[in-house]
Every structure is written in structure tokens, then in C-alpha cells.
CSV table of C-alpha atoms in Angstrom, one decimal:
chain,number,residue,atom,x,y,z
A,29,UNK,CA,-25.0,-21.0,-16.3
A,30,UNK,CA,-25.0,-17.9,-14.4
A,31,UNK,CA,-27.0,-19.7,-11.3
A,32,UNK,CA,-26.5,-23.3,-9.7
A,33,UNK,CA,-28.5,-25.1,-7.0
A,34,UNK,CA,-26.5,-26.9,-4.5
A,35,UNK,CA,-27.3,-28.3,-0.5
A,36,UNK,CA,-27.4,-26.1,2.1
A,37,UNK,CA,-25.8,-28.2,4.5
A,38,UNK,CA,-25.1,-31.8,4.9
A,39,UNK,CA,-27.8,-34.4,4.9
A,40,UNK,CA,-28.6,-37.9,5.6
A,41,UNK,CA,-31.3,-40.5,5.5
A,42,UNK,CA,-31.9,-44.4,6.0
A,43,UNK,CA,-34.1,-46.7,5.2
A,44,UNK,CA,-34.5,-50.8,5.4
A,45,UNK,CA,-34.9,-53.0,2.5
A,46,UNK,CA,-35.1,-56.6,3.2
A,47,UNK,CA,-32.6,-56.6,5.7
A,48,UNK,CA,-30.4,-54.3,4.2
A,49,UNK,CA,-29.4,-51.0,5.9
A,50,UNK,CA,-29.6,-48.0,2.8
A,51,UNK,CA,-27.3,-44.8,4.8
A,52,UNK,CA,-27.5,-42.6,2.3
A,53,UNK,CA,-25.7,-38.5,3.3
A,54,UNK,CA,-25.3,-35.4,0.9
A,55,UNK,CA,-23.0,-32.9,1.0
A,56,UNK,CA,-22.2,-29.4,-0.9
A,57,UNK,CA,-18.8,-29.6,-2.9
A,58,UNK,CA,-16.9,-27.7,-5.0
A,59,UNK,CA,-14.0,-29.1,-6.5
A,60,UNK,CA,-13.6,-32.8,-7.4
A,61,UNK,CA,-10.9,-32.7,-4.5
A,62,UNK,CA,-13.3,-32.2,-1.9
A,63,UNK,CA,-16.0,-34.6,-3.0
A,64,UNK,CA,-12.6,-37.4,-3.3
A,65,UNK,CA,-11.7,-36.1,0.3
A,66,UNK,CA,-15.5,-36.8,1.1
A,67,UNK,CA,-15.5,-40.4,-0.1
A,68,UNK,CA,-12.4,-41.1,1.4
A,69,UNK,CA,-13.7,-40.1,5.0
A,70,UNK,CA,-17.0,-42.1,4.2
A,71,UNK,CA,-15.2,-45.1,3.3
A,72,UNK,CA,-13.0,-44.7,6.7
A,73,UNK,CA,-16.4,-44.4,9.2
A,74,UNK,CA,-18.0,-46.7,7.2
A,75,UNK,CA,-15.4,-49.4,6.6
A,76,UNK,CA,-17.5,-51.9,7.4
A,77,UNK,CA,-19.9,-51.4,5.1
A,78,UNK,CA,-21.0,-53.9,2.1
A,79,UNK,CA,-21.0,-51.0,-0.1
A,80,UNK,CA,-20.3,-47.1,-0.8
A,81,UNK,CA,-22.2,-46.0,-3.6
A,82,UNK,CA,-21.5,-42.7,-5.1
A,83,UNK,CA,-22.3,-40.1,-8.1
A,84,UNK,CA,-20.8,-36.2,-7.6
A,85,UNK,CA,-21.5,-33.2,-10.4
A,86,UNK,CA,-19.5,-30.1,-10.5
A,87,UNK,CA,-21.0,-26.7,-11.7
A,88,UNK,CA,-17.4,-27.1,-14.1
A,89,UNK,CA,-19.7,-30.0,-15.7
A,90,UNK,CA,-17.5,-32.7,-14.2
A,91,UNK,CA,-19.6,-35.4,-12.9
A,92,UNK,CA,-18.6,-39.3,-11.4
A,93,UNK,CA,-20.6,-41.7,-9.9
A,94,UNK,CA,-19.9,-45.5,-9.4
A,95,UNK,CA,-21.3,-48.9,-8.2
A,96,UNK,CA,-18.8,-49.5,-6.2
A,97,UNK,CA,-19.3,-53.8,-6.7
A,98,UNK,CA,-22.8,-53.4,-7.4
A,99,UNK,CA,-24.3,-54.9,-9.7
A,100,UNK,CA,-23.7,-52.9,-13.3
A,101,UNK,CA,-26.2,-50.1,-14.0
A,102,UNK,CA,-28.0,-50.5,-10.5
A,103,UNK,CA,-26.1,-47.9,-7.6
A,104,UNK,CA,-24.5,-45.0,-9.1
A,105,UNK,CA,-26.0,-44.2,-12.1
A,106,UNK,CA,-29.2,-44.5,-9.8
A,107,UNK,CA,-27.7,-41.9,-7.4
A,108,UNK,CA,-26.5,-39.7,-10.2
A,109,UNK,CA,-30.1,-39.6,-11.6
A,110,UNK,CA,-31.9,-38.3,-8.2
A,111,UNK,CA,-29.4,-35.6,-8.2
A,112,UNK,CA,-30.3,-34.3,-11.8
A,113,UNK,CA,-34.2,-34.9,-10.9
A,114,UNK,CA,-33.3,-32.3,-8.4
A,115,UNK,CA,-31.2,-30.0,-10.9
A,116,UNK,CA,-28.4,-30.2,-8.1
A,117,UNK,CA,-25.0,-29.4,-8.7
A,118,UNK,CA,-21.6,-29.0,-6.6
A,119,UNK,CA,-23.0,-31.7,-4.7
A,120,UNK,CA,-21.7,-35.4,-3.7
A,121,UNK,CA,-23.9,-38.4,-2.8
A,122,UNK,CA,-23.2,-41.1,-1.3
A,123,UNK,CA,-25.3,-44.4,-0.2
A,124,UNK,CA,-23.7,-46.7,1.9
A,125,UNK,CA,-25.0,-50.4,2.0
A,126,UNK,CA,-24.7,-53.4,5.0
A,127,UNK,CA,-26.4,-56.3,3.6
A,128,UNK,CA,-28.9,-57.9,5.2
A,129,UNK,CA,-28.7,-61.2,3.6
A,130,UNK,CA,-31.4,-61.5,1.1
A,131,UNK,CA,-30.4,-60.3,-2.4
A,132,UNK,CA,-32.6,-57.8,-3.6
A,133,UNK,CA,-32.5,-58.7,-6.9
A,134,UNK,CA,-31.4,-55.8,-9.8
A,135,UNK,CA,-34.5,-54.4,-10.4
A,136,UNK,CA,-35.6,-53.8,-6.3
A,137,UNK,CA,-31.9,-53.0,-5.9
A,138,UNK,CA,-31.7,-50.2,-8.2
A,139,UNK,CA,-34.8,-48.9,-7.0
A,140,UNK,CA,-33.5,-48.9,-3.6
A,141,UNK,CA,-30.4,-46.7,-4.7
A,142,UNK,CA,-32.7,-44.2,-6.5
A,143,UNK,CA,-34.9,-44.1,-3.3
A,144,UNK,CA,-32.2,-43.7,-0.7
A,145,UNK,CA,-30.9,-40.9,-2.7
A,146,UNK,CA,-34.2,-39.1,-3.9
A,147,UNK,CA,-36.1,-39.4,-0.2
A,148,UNK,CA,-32.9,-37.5,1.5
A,149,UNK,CA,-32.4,-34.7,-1.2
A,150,UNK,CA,-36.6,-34.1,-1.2
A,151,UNK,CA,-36.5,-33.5,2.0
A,152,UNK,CA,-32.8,-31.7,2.5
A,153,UNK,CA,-32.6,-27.7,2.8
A,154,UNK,CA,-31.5,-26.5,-0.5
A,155,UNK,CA,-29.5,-22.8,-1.9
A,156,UNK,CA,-28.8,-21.1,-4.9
A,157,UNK,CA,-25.5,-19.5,-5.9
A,158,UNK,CA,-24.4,-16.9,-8.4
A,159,UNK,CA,-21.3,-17.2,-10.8
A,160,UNK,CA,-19.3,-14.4,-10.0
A,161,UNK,CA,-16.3,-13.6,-12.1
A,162,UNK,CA,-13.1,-13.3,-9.5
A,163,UNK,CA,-10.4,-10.4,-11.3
A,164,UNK,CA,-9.1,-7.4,-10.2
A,165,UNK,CA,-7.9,-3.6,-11.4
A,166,UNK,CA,-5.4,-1.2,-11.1
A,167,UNK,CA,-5.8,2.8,-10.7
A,168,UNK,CA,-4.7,5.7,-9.9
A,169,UNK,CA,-5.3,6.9,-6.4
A,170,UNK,CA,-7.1,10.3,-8.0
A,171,UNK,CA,-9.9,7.8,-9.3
A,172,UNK,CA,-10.5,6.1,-5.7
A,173,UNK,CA,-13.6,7.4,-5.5
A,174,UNK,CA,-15.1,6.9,-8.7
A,175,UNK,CA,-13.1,3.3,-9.1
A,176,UNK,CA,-15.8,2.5,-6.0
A,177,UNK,CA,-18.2,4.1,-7.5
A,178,UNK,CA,-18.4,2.1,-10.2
A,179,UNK,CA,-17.7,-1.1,-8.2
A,180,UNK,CA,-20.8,-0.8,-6.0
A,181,UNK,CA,-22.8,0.0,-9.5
A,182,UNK,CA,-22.4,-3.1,-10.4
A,183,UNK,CA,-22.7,-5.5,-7.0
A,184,UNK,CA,-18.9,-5.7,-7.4
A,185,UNK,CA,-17.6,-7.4,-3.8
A,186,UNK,CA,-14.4,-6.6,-2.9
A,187,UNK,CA,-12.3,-8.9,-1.6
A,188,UNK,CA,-8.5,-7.4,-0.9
A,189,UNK,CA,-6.7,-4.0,-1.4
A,190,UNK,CA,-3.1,-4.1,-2.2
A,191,UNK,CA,-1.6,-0.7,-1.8
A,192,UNK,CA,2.1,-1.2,-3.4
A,193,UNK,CA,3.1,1.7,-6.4
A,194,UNK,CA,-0.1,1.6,-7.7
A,195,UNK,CA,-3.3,0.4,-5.7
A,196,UNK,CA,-4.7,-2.8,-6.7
A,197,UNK,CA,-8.4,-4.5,-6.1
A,198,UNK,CA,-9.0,-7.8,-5.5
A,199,UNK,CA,-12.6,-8.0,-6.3
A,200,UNK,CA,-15.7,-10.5,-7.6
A,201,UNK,CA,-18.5,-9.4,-10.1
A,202,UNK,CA,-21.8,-11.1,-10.3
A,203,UNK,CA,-20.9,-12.5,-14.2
A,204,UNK,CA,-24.1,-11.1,-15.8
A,205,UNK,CA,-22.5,-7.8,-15.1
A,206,UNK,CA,-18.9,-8.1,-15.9
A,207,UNK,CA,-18.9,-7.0,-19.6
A,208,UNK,CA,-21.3,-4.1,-18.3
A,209,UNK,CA,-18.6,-3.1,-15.7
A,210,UNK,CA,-15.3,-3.3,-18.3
A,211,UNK,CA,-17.4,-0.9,-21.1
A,212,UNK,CA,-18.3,1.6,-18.4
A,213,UNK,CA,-14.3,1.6,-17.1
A,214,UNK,CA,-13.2,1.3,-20.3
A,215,UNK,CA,-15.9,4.9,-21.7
A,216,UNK,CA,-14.9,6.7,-18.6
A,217,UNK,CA,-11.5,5.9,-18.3
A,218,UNK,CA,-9.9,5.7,-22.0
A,219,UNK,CA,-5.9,5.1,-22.4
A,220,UNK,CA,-3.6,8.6,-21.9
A,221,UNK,CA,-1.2,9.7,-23.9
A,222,UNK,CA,1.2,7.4,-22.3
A,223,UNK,CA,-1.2,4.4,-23.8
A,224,UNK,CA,-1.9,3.1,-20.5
A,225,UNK,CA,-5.6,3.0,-19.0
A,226,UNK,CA,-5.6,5.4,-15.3
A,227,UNK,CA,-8.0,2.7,-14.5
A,228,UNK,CA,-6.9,-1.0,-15.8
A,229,UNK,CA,-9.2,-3.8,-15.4
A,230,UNK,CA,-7.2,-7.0,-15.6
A,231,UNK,CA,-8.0,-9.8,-18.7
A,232,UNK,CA,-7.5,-12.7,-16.1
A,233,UNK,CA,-10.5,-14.0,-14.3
A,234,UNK,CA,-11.9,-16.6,-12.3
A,235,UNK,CA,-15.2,-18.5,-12.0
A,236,UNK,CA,-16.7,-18.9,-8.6
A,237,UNK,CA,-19.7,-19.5,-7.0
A,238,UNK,CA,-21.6,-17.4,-4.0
């Protein structure tokens, strides 16, 4: 997955059923942490509510999504499946619920769920990110320039220099372009005699989105 869809910006929509007041509101996530920190301020403003309804999905393919005293099968699941209609991800949905005082029924209630939750992300601004692989590498200051060179070559955005005994890069590469950066580094730069790489692209990295 070297691309993800995800919201723009927050979103909301609402809707009437019978009495019952459907709040539904999206927001772009990307941890599990922030969507929990998400439901927990949505249960706060909303703590009057009947019901909070949920379903999240994480581009680390973590997804959660719950009835929250719904009836089984009819809330979350529902929400969860508007999302993936969409082919969203990093994303949290939530529909929050006052009963009106007629019951729905399960059939009408899931269908309400689904509706609240597919009516706001149709019509909610939406943007695509790129993985990007998060690493860094060491030089010598004699290959500055062509250390950058290199960098740009391959969309490489740099994020920190550390200048201690030997100048570090903090730097993120689109994904699809990683392995193409390390061979280059690796042919133009080969180990000296010493065994050690005048140019040393670190092992470690770390998957983000942009």
C-alpha cells in the first residue's frame, strides 16, 4: 500500500428517523491513540446521547468499530462498512444517537447507521497520501553536495540536519523510491578500505504517511 485515502478535514451530518436524531462526524486519524482520544471527546460533548456508535481503520490495517448497546450487527459494523465503500482509511466515524421514542426496528435501524455514515463521507472533501519511508544517513562533509544530490533525485524531504562528528540527515523518501535511492548510494559510494561506507544509509526506518 504505497497510497491511502483519508478525510481532508473533519465532517458532520444529521438526519431524522422517526424521532431519532442520527449526528454522525468524521475525522482523519492516524494512530489508534488519536481516534480513542476522539471518542473520548465525543462521548464528553455528547454525554447525553442514547448512543455513540463507532468504526476507525488504520493504514497499519488496525480497524475497531462497535455498537455501543445497539442492537448486535446493526451500528458499527454498519459504520465500518460506509468507510470501506469509500476505500477510506486513517479515518474515525462516529454516529451519535438521541432516541426519539419509537424503536426503529433492526432492519430500519441498521440502515439508518449505514446512511448517517455514507450521506456525510459522499459528500465530505477527501485527500490522498503517500507512504514515505522516515530514515536517515551519515556522510562525510566532502560528499555534501552529491549526498543532496541524490536526495532531491529521488523526492527525498529532509526533515533535520544534525551536525555532531559526522553530519547526519534526518530525511523521508516516497517508499516506491527507497530501494532505488540505497542501490544508487550504495554504486556511488562503496565501503573504503577502512570497511565503512563515506556515505551510510541507516537500516532503521519508519512508515509514514504525507
Amino acid at each position: 500500500m504505497n497510497a491511502i485515502k483519508t478525510l481532508l478535514r473533519d465532517c458532520q451530518y444529521k438526519f431524522r428517523e422517526k424521532g431519532s436524531l442520527f449526528i454522525s462526524q468524521g475525522f482523519p486519524i492516524a494512530t489508534i491513540e488519536s481516534a480513542e482520544e476522539i471518542l473520548e471527546q465525543t462521548r464528553k460533548k455528547y454525554f447525553d446521547a442514547t448512543h455513540n456508535c463507532y468504526a476507525f481503520k488504520t493504514a497499519d490495517g488496525n480497524f475497531r468499530y462497535s455498537d455501543d448497546g445497539e442492537p448486535n450487527g446493526t451500528a458499527g459494523i454498519r459504520i465500518y462498512n460506509a468507510i470501506n465503500h469509500f476505500d477510506l482509511t486513517n479515518i474515525i466515524v462516529i454516529v451519535t444517537r438521541y432516541f426519539g421514542g419509537v424503536k426503529l426496528g433492526v432492519g430500519p435501524l441498521g440502515k439508518a447507521y449505514y446512511h448517517a455514515a455514507f450521506e456525510m463521507l459522499k459528500n465530505s472533501e477527501i485527500k490522498e497520501l503517500t507512504l514515505y519511508l522516515r530514515t536517515s544517513l551519515k556522510y562525510d562533509y566532502k560528499h555534501s553536495s552529491s549526498v543532496h544530490h541524490f536526495l532531491s533525485k529521488y523526492e527525498a524531504q529532509i526533515e533535520d540536519n544534525l551536525y555532531t562528528t559526522v553530519p547526519e540527515i534526518i530525511f523521508a523518501v516516497p517508499a516506491s523510491n527507497y530501494e532505488l535511492l540505497k542501490t544508487d548510494l550504495e554504486s556511488h559510494f562503496p565501503p573504503q578500505n577502512s570497511g565503512i561506507r563515506p556515505v551510510d544509509l541507516s537500516e532503521k526506518t519508519e512508515k509514514i504517511f504525507k
